[in-house]
XYZ file of C-alpha atoms in Angstrom:
557
model
C 75.101 63.995 95.467
C 71.587 65.604 95.359
C 72.875 68.544 97.480
C 75.744 68.986 95.256
C 73.508 69.227 92.170
C 71.262 71.685 93.802
C 74.242 73.969 94.575
C 75.500 73.618 91.051
C 72.055 74.500 89.660
C 71.898 77.600 91.739
C 75.292 78.854 90.648
C 75.014 77.896 86.849
C 72.711 76.443 84.324
C 74.303 73.075 83.986
C 76.823 70.694 85.388
C 78.655 70.425 81.933
C 78.794 73.702 80.068
C 79.468 73.876 76.349
C 81.117 76.952 74.854
C 82.093 78.171 71.428
C 83.759 81.108 69.809
C 82.044 84.404 70.081
C 82.551 87.817 68.410
C 85.678 89.551 69.641
C 85.367 93.211 70.661
C 86.808 95.579 68.109
C 89.642 96.842 70.276
C 93.356 96.822 69.263
C 95.548 93.993 70.685
C 97.692 94.905 73.697
C 101.301 95.290 72.808
C 103.975 93.612 75.050
C 107.256 95.185 75.329
C 110.239 94.856 77.787
C 112.285 97.168 79.992
C 116.038 97.620 78.978
C 118.868 99.711 80.574
C 121.017 100.817 77.715
C 121.009 104.141 79.454
C 122.757 102.369 82.290
C 125.628 101.035 80.112
C 124.058 97.740 78.968
C 125.949 96.283 75.889
C 124.336 97.337 72.617
C 124.247 93.554 71.557
C 121.704 92.745 74.305
C 119.113 94.463 72.146
C 119.191 91.361 69.883
C 117.547 89.361 72.704
C 114.517 91.620 72.612
C 114.170 90.888 68.935
C 114.606 87.079 69.704
C 111.510 87.162 71.852
C 109.570 89.467 69.397
C 109.236 92.239 71.906
C 107.089 94.949 70.398
C 108.564 97.864 72.262
C 111.448 98.717 74.561
C 111.200 101.017 77.665
C 114.463 102.919 78.405
C 115.646 106.388 79.031
C 117.825 109.203 77.720
C 118.524 111.146 80.992
C 118.039 114.900 80.761
C 121.135 115.829 82.646
C 123.537 113.983 80.239
C 121.484 114.860 77.143
C 121.660 118.604 77.903
C 124.999 119.278 79.390
C 124.573 123.075 79.098
C 121.416 125.074 78.768
C 120.022 124.732 75.358
C 122.978 122.620 74.114
C 122.064 118.910 73.426
C 124.037 115.753 73.208
C 121.611 113.030 72.166
C 123.497 111.423 69.280
C 125.466 109.028 71.528
C 125.441 105.278 71.695
C 122.218 104.935 73.740
C 120.224 106.827 71.138
C 121.923 104.777 68.366
C 121.032 101.476 70.053
C 117.370 102.388 70.383
C 117.172 103.672 66.875
C 118.709 100.476 65.531
C 116.160 98.510 67.507
C 113.258 100.470 65.896
C 114.451 100.055 62.400
C 115.469 96.325 62.731
C 112.424 95.118 64.631
C 109.656 97.399 63.305
C 108.980 98.104 67.069
C 109.128 101.355 69.005
C 110.532 102.837 72.284
C 108.886 104.207 75.327
C 111.204 106.756 77.005
C 110.999 107.527 80.736
C 112.438 111.102 81.317
C 112.913 112.391 84.863
C 112.013 116.069 85.112
C 115.026 117.007 87.190
C 118.288 118.592 86.136
C 121.021 120.219 88.261
C 120.908 123.281 86.028
C 117.239 124.029 86.639
C 115.224 124.807 89.815
C 118.269 123.891 91.989
C 117.956 120.210 90.957
C 114.341 119.868 92.162
C 111.534 118.521 89.997
C 110.939 121.367 87.674
C 108.122 123.701 88.730
C 109.036 127.254 87.451
C 107.848 128.243 83.989
C 111.400 128.533 82.591
C 112.548 125.158 83.971
C 109.332 123.426 82.750
C 109.822 124.952 79.347
C 113.414 123.678 79.298
C 112.316 120.147 80.038
C 109.625 120.214 77.351
C 112.263 121.565 75.020
C 114.511 118.647 75.783
C 111.605 116.132 75.206
C 110.924 117.778 71.952
C 114.619 117.534 70.883
C 114.744 113.813 71.772
C 111.719 113.218 69.589
C 113.247 115.229 66.723
C 116.462 113.095 67.018
C 114.538 109.795 67.012
C 111.960 110.355 64.325
C 109.290 107.589 64.076
C 110.874 105.593 66.925
C 109.409 106.943 70.196
C 105.812 105.868 70.953
C 105.470 107.630 74.312
C 107.039 109.697 76.897
C 106.663 108.745 80.653
C 107.006 111.908 82.662
C 108.946 110.803 85.737
C 109.297 107.381 87.141
C 107.390 105.959 90.119
C 106.603 109.402 91.396
C 104.608 108.017 94.307
C 107.893 106.813 95.907
C 109.418 110.091 96.673
C 110.683 110.811 93.092
C 108.735 114.148 92.899
C 111.248 116.388 94.678
C 109.528 119.818 94.769
C 110.749 122.594 97.049
C 108.588 123.619 99.954
C 105.510 125.432 99.151
C 104.848 123.818 95.819
C 101.604 121.901 95.431
C 102.941 118.586 93.929
C 99.735 117.549 92.148
C 99.156 120.979 90.613
C 102.830 121.362 89.599
C 103.066 117.961 88.018
C 99.934 118.501 85.875
C 101.176 121.922 84.907
C 104.340 120.247 83.626
C 102.261 117.738 81.669
C 100.443 120.682 80.078
C 103.721 122.375 79.140
C 104.995 119.177 77.544
C 101.798 118.515 75.676
C 101.789 122.088 74.259
C 105.488 121.766 73.225
C 105.483 118.421 71.507
C 101.955 117.805 70.132
C 102.264 120.174 67.157
C 105.320 118.223 65.669
C 104.703 114.782 67.248
C 100.946 114.343 67.601
C 101.103 110.544 67.702
C 103.566 110.444 70.664
C 101.571 109.691 73.903
C 102.281 111.673 76.993
C 102.062 109.270 80.115
C 101.424 110.674 83.531
C 101.302 109.169 87.027
C 103.995 106.453 86.811
C 103.302 104.787 90.134
C 105.122 101.964 91.855
C 102.336 99.388 92.062
C 98.851 100.556 91.148
C 98.820 103.611 93.406
C 95.141 104.654 92.920
C 95.106 106.646 96.160
C 98.109 108.741 94.820
C 96.778 108.886 91.272
C 93.468 110.292 92.582
C 95.251 113.461 93.691
C 96.494 113.929 90.086
C 92.973 113.232 88.627
C 91.573 115.926 90.929
C 94.309 118.283 89.609
C 93.171 117.816 86.052
C 95.636 115.108 84.716
C 92.887 113.232 82.788
C 92.444 116.216 80.454
C 96.060 116.598 79.730
C 97.810 113.123 79.581
C 97.191 110.479 76.917
C 97.642 107.659 79.391
C 98.302 106.704 82.997
C 101.393 104.615 83.827
C 101.434 102.074 86.526
C 103.873 99.371 87.645
C 101.774 96.394 88.880
C 104.591 94.371 90.713
C 103.003 91.419 92.493
C 103.915 87.752 93.154
C 100.625 86.359 91.948
C 98.994 87.993 88.846
C 95.527 86.848 90.063
C 93.116 89.832 90.736
C 95.305 92.378 88.900
C 92.050 92.898 86.778
C 90.149 93.765 89.913
C 92.589 96.561 90.668
C 92.697 97.864 87.223
C 88.896 98.003 87.073
C 88.987 99.930 90.341
C 91.526 102.431 88.868
C 89.243 102.872 85.839
C 86.213 103.441 88.045
C 88.242 106.037 90.011
C 89.064 107.842 86.736
C 85.443 107.971 85.745
C 84.690 109.974 88.876
C 86.862 112.820 87.537
C 86.278 112.646 83.748
C 86.746 110.469 80.790
C 89.176 107.612 81.604
C 92.494 107.560 79.654
C 94.305 104.322 78.624
C 96.413 102.474 81.273
C 99.895 101.541 80.467
C 101.657 98.963 82.693
C 105.102 100.280 82.035
C 106.772 97.860 84.383
C 105.431 94.570 85.774
C 106.899 91.316 87.097
C 108.213 90.094 90.435
C 111.715 88.878 91.740
C 110.424 85.329 91.987
C 112.268 82.848 94.216
C 113.014 80.579 91.302
C 113.043 81.326 87.496
C 110.368 78.645 86.694
C 107.786 80.578 88.702
C 107.928 83.574 86.498
C 106.564 81.884 83.213
C 103.035 80.975 84.457
C 102.560 84.412 86.177
C 103.736 86.147 83.098
C 101.042 84.372 81.099
C 98.391 85.245 83.688
C 99.575 88.855 83.918
C 99.297 89.429 80.243
C 96.048 87.649 79.742
C 94.228 89.620 82.611
C 95.805 92.903 81.484
C 94.746 92.284 77.843
C 91.255 91.465 78.831
C 91.161 94.626 81.141
C 91.894 96.955 78.290
C 95.537 97.797 79.223
C 97.082 99.553 76.181
C 100.536 98.247 76.670
C 102.605 96.283 79.203
C 106.404 96.094 79.691
C 108.010 93.129 81.495
C 110.795 94.088 83.823
C 113.337 93.358 82.561
C 114.981 91.869 79.508
C 118.187 90.799 81.347
C 118.818 89.807 84.840
C 120.325 92.538 87.063
C 122.656 92.232 90.070
C 119.951 92.694 92.755
C 117.061 91.246 90.670
C 118.426 87.889 89.509
C 115.117 86.336 88.775
C 113.299 89.074 86.953
C 114.955 88.901 83.403
C 113.951 87.014 80.358
C 117.612 86.250 80.005
C 120.597 85.620 82.240
C 123.551 87.956 82.030
C 125.160 85.448 79.802
C 122.168 85.794 77.530
C 120.674 82.301 78.125
C 116.913 82.239 77.708
C 114.885 81.571 80.935
C 111.397 80.096 81.317
C 109.952 83.636 81.275
C 111.416 84.136 77.735
C 109.579 81.079 76.551
C 106.355 82.369 77.984
C 106.963 85.811 76.536
C 107.583 84.463 73.025
C 104.487 82.298 73.230
C 102.398 85.286 74.060
C 103.929 87.675 71.425
C 103.907 85.146 68.525
C 100.648 83.085 69.169
C 98.319 84.844 71.504
C 98.429 88.612 71.405
C 98.393 88.985 67.643
C 95.118 87.267 67.529
C 93.307 90.053 69.365
C 92.266 91.056 72.900
C 91.741 88.309 75.476
C 88.082 87.889 76.240
C 86.812 86.161 79.394
C 84.499 83.225 78.560
C 81.888 82.132 81.153
C 82.061 78.391 82.029
C 79.368 78.640 84.642
C 82.041 78.552 87.407
C 83.051 81.979 88.510
C 86.316 80.803 90.009
C 87.650 79.342 86.673
C 89.440 81.846 84.573
C 88.930 80.999 80.891
C 89.978 83.508 78.137
C 89.994 83.351 74.425
C 92.399 85.224 72.147
C 90.803 85.666 68.684
C 88.781 82.606 67.529
C 90.755 79.669 68.630
C 93.425 80.505 71.296
C 92.760 79.891 74.927
C 94.256 80.373 78.345
C 92.776 78.677 81.461
C 93.538 78.361 85.173
C 91.622 78.138 88.420
C 91.007 75.987 91.571
C 89.683 72.767 89.824
C 87.734 71.425 87.012
C 88.477 69.966 83.476
C 88.071 71.261 79.987
C 87.847 69.161 76.866
C 88.407 70.990 73.580
C 87.279 69.851 70.061
C 90.823 70.167 68.657
C 94.112 71.997 69.032
C 97.457 71.853 70.759
C 97.686 71.936 74.539
C 100.745 73.771 75.954
C 102.260 74.800 79.238
C 103.044 78.409 79.933
C 106.611 77.517 78.655
C 105.250 76.529 75.308
C 105.814 72.791 76.003
C 103.258 70.281 74.732
C 101.149 68.733 77.519
C 99.842 65.143 77.310
C 96.243 64.102 76.893
C 93.291 65.672 75.031
C 91.750 67.619 77.941
C 92.983 70.188 80.490
C 92.932 69.615 84.157
C 92.521 73.106 85.581
C 94.942 74.183 88.212
C 96.807 77.304 89.478
C 99.293 77.336 86.504
C 97.658 78.485 83.152
C 97.274 76.091 80.282
C 97.419 77.411 76.782
C 95.233 75.751 73.897
C 95.831 76.664 70.226
C 93.644 75.740 67.327
C 90.333 74.852 69.236
C 86.933 76.225 68.516
C 84.646 74.589 71.115
C 85.013 73.182 74.568
C 83.065 71.287 77.238
C 83.679 72.180 80.846
C 83.195 69.837 83.827
C 83.211 71.324 87.314
C 85.804 70.259 89.888
C 85.517 69.731 93.590
C 86.331 73.316 94.741
C 83.092 75.210 95.447
C 84.683 78.502 96.403
C 88.098 79.973 96.824
C 89.108 83.140 98.564
C 91.856 83.927 95.980
C 89.927 83.352 92.811
C 86.743 84.793 94.204
C 88.252 87.925 95.759
C 86.415 91.191 95.688
C 82.773 90.162 95.012
C 79.971 87.950 96.253
C 79.702 85.423 97.803
C 82.877 86.910 99.580
C 82.743 90.048 101.645
C 85.023 91.851 104.120
C 84.415 93.208 107.508
C 85.836 94.784 110.545
C 84.813 93.715 114.031
C 85.412 96.133 116.909
C 85.995 95.510 120.633
C 82.195 95.687 121.183
C 81.560 92.779 118.847
C 79.815 94.875 116.278
C 80.786 94.231 112.512
C 80.893 96.785 109.857
C 81.340 95.999 106.099
C 84.518 97.435 104.671
C 84.839 99.339 101.410
C 87.714 99.801 99.124
C 90.556 101.749 100.690
C 93.111 103.383 98.331
C 96.605 103.816 99.393
C 99.784 105.311 97.960
C 100.699 101.917 96.409
C 97.686 99.413 96.411
C 93.981 99.193 97.017
C 92.402 96.802 99.424
C 89.319 96.457 101.631
C 89.677 98.618 104.724
C 88.631 101.811 106.458
C 90.458 104.963 107.244
C 89.143 104.760 110.781
C 90.737 101.383 111.558
C 94.170 101.710 109.797
C 96.326 99.748 109.405
C 93.576 97.104 109.128
C 93.166 95.891 105.491
C 92.292 92.834 103.491
C 93.722 92.023 100.129
C 93.282 88.982 97.974
C 96.161 87.105 99.678
C 96.823 88.926 102.966
C 95.949 91.586 105.412
C 96.625 93.299 108.683
C 94.683 93.962 111.947
C 94.730 96.928 114.304
C 94.732 97.638 117.970
C 95.455 95.412 121.036
C 93.446 92.924 123.005
C 91.334 95.642 124.780
C 90.889 97.832 121.641
C 90.926 95.209 118.845
C 89.909 95.830 115.276
C 89.523 92.370 113.787
C 89.668 91.516 110.132
C 86.933 89.171 109.017
C 86.767 87.380 105.603
C 83.355 86.063 105.158
C 81.828 83.501 102.720
C 77.982 83.654 102.343
C 76.475 80.482 100.901
C 74.510 81.177 97.706
C 72.594 78.015 97.950
C 72.256 75.106 100.547
C 75.348 72.985 100.611
C 77.219 70.334 102.534
C 81.003 71.104 102.181
C 84.434 70.949 103.687
C 86.159 74.080 104.759
C 89.915 74.491 104.708
C 91.563 77.695 106.018
C 95.121 78.882 106.504
C 96.787 81.888 108.217
C 100.561 82.635 108.159
C 101.670 85.413 110.302
C 104.494 87.897 109.490
C 107.609 87.643 111.713
C 107.536 89.507 115.090
C 104.998 90.374 117.648
C 103.167 88.257 120.043
C 100.795 86.475 117.740
C 97.387 86.733 116.111
C 94.196 85.545 117.566
C 92.537 83.521 114.791
C 89.109 81.956 114.804
C 87.091 80.035 112.161
C 83.274 80.450 112.548
C 80.488 78.612 110.842
C 76.990 80.248 111.256
C 78.615 82.573 113.751
C 79.863 79.657 116.008
C 83.615 79.126 116.668
C 84.664 75.682 115.225
C 88.382 76.175 115.362
C 91.066 78.657 116.258
C 94.372 79.418 117.887
C 96.822 82.129 118.803
C 99.127 81.982 115.708
C 102.781 82.984 115.945
C 103.801 81.384 112.745
C 101.303 79.301 110.717
C 97.945 77.698 111.318
C 95.610 75.516 109.334
C 92.167 74.054 109.565
C 91.831 71.434 106.945
C 88.908 69.101 107.885
C 85.849 71.138 108.929
C 82.715 69.675 107.572
C 79.800 72.255 107.388
C 76.184 72.237 106.398
C 74.934 75.647 105.212
C 71.578 76.869 104.226
C 71.217 79.747 101.751
C 72.586 82.977 103.373
C 74.555 81.241 106.110
C 78.150 82.186 106.672
C 81.737 80.915 107.188
C 84.040 83.580 108.713
C 87.829 83.700 109.105
C 88.223 86.257 111.869
C 91.712 87.492 112.632
C 92.566 89.953 115.514
C 95.597 91.069 117.598
C 96.674 88.884 120.451
C 97.660 91.225 123.282
C 100.261 93.716 122.099
C 99.924 95.564 118.753
C 102.656 95.394 116.093
C 103.743 93.005 113.334
C 100.252 91.815 112.909
C 100.206 91.272 109.096
C 99.304 87.885 107.603
C 98.602 85.989 104.454
C 95.440 83.748 104.240
C 93.500 81.318 102.045
C 90.143 79.832 102.425
C 88.522 77.022 100.287
C 85.230 75.194 100.354
C 85.167 71.927 98.536
C 82.654 69.156 98.011
C 82.007 66.876 100.972
C 84.446 63.968 100.824
C 87.118 65.775 98.853
C 90.486 66.751 100.235
C 92.050 69.834 98.901
C 94.262 71.882 101.193
C 93.698 75.636 101.725
C 97.162 76.460 100.232
C 97.241 73.962 97.304
C 99.134 76.533 95.109
C 102.647 77.500 94.570
C 104.105 80.549 96.236
C 106.443 81.917 98.916
C 106.264 80.541 102.472
C 102.866 81.104 103.968
C 99.366 80.460 102.733
C 99.583 81.553 99.159
């Protein structure tokens, strides 16, 4: 018990931490919208479901090719435009339009790059805005353009041509529609590596916002990636607002969506995201667990979470993270008396209020037992936090001390990894050891047995401790396995060649300040299919918490 108290004292000021409301930053609340597909023949009546969940905005399209059947001749007054206009007038909300800059009549159907074709696209955008006065809040120029949707002819510099198009659109629409935001980028996932090429080409000085689509199964650590995107923008100028114009996941079961939606929105709100759009309002044929409603318009768990956020949480103001003294616990406050909390372990006792699940269902008791699913509290001003038995967790602690990420070469030398930006995501890695990478939930190794590049996830003790270590590795299908080792103070204490799944759940360790626990993963003999998921937890001596004590797909997360 004395060692445990010494550790707690080193990490925070007290075993029980009292908190109270603090002044909220003077930033506008994040608006939560939803993706619709009225441009793909959805029934107009489905728009009522967006009003049911108090969606503040719709994201849809008015495709250029159908809206301009002949050069300079427009046909925008159809049913889709009418449906969107009715939504704006009935709900008081607005619409984000995604407009693909390709048309069979211009530049041979490629993404427009010649002055005349870019001017034609900008004229179409302006005409759309004229036909939907006061309804459109933003234009997203292209959709997921890091996934091959920029189709320029040979010899065209994609980044320069795209930024030139944004400039033409800005010059065309701003004199008449100054409040309409021009969104650039539009990446599948948070493609910071791709977006950096646009920042270098001058996008930050032209666009009003950058659009990203942060699809991921677990919302945890989306704030880390958003912060990295913001830092990347700062290297090239003044950052512009981030819009998450699509986000969600095709969850294995509908009930998994609700808690992740609450976490997504809380983290994005706290990160300064201007707007976010859940994908989608209604289930689709190939994405049956992504909608807020079934195709028969029955509300799903995600709809309950969505409504909880739009009616009770977001109107109160931006989410603000509150320090409990335990860095792994995520506690956020909206306004003065609305809270969201999740994390590895611990309890919170509030002075008042209603305790709710992510589905807006009352929970029993007067205190919150912290776990992987978020809990919402409404009407409370103060809290008392008591630590749980988890001392460190590789998921909730990802990206900063006491966790670090390394590559070990065939010579046994280790080198710290920095952040490596890809076309879709960012993770710890090195351009010299691709495809080796380490994310918050998984990674990959490189090379073969003779030329191995091993991925090492390291925990460095911030204070002396006696603890139990639990670790898990789940390998992707195929290949001849992974060589996995768990090391304490540099000495191997467990390991195996893993072809499916491996856990180490009962490793007692005594560490002095600065001593380490490493999960080292390398190839077996033959390279290929060497991706994995992982989880590491350190818990109090005598406790029993598994390394994968959270819901999720098969594997370790």
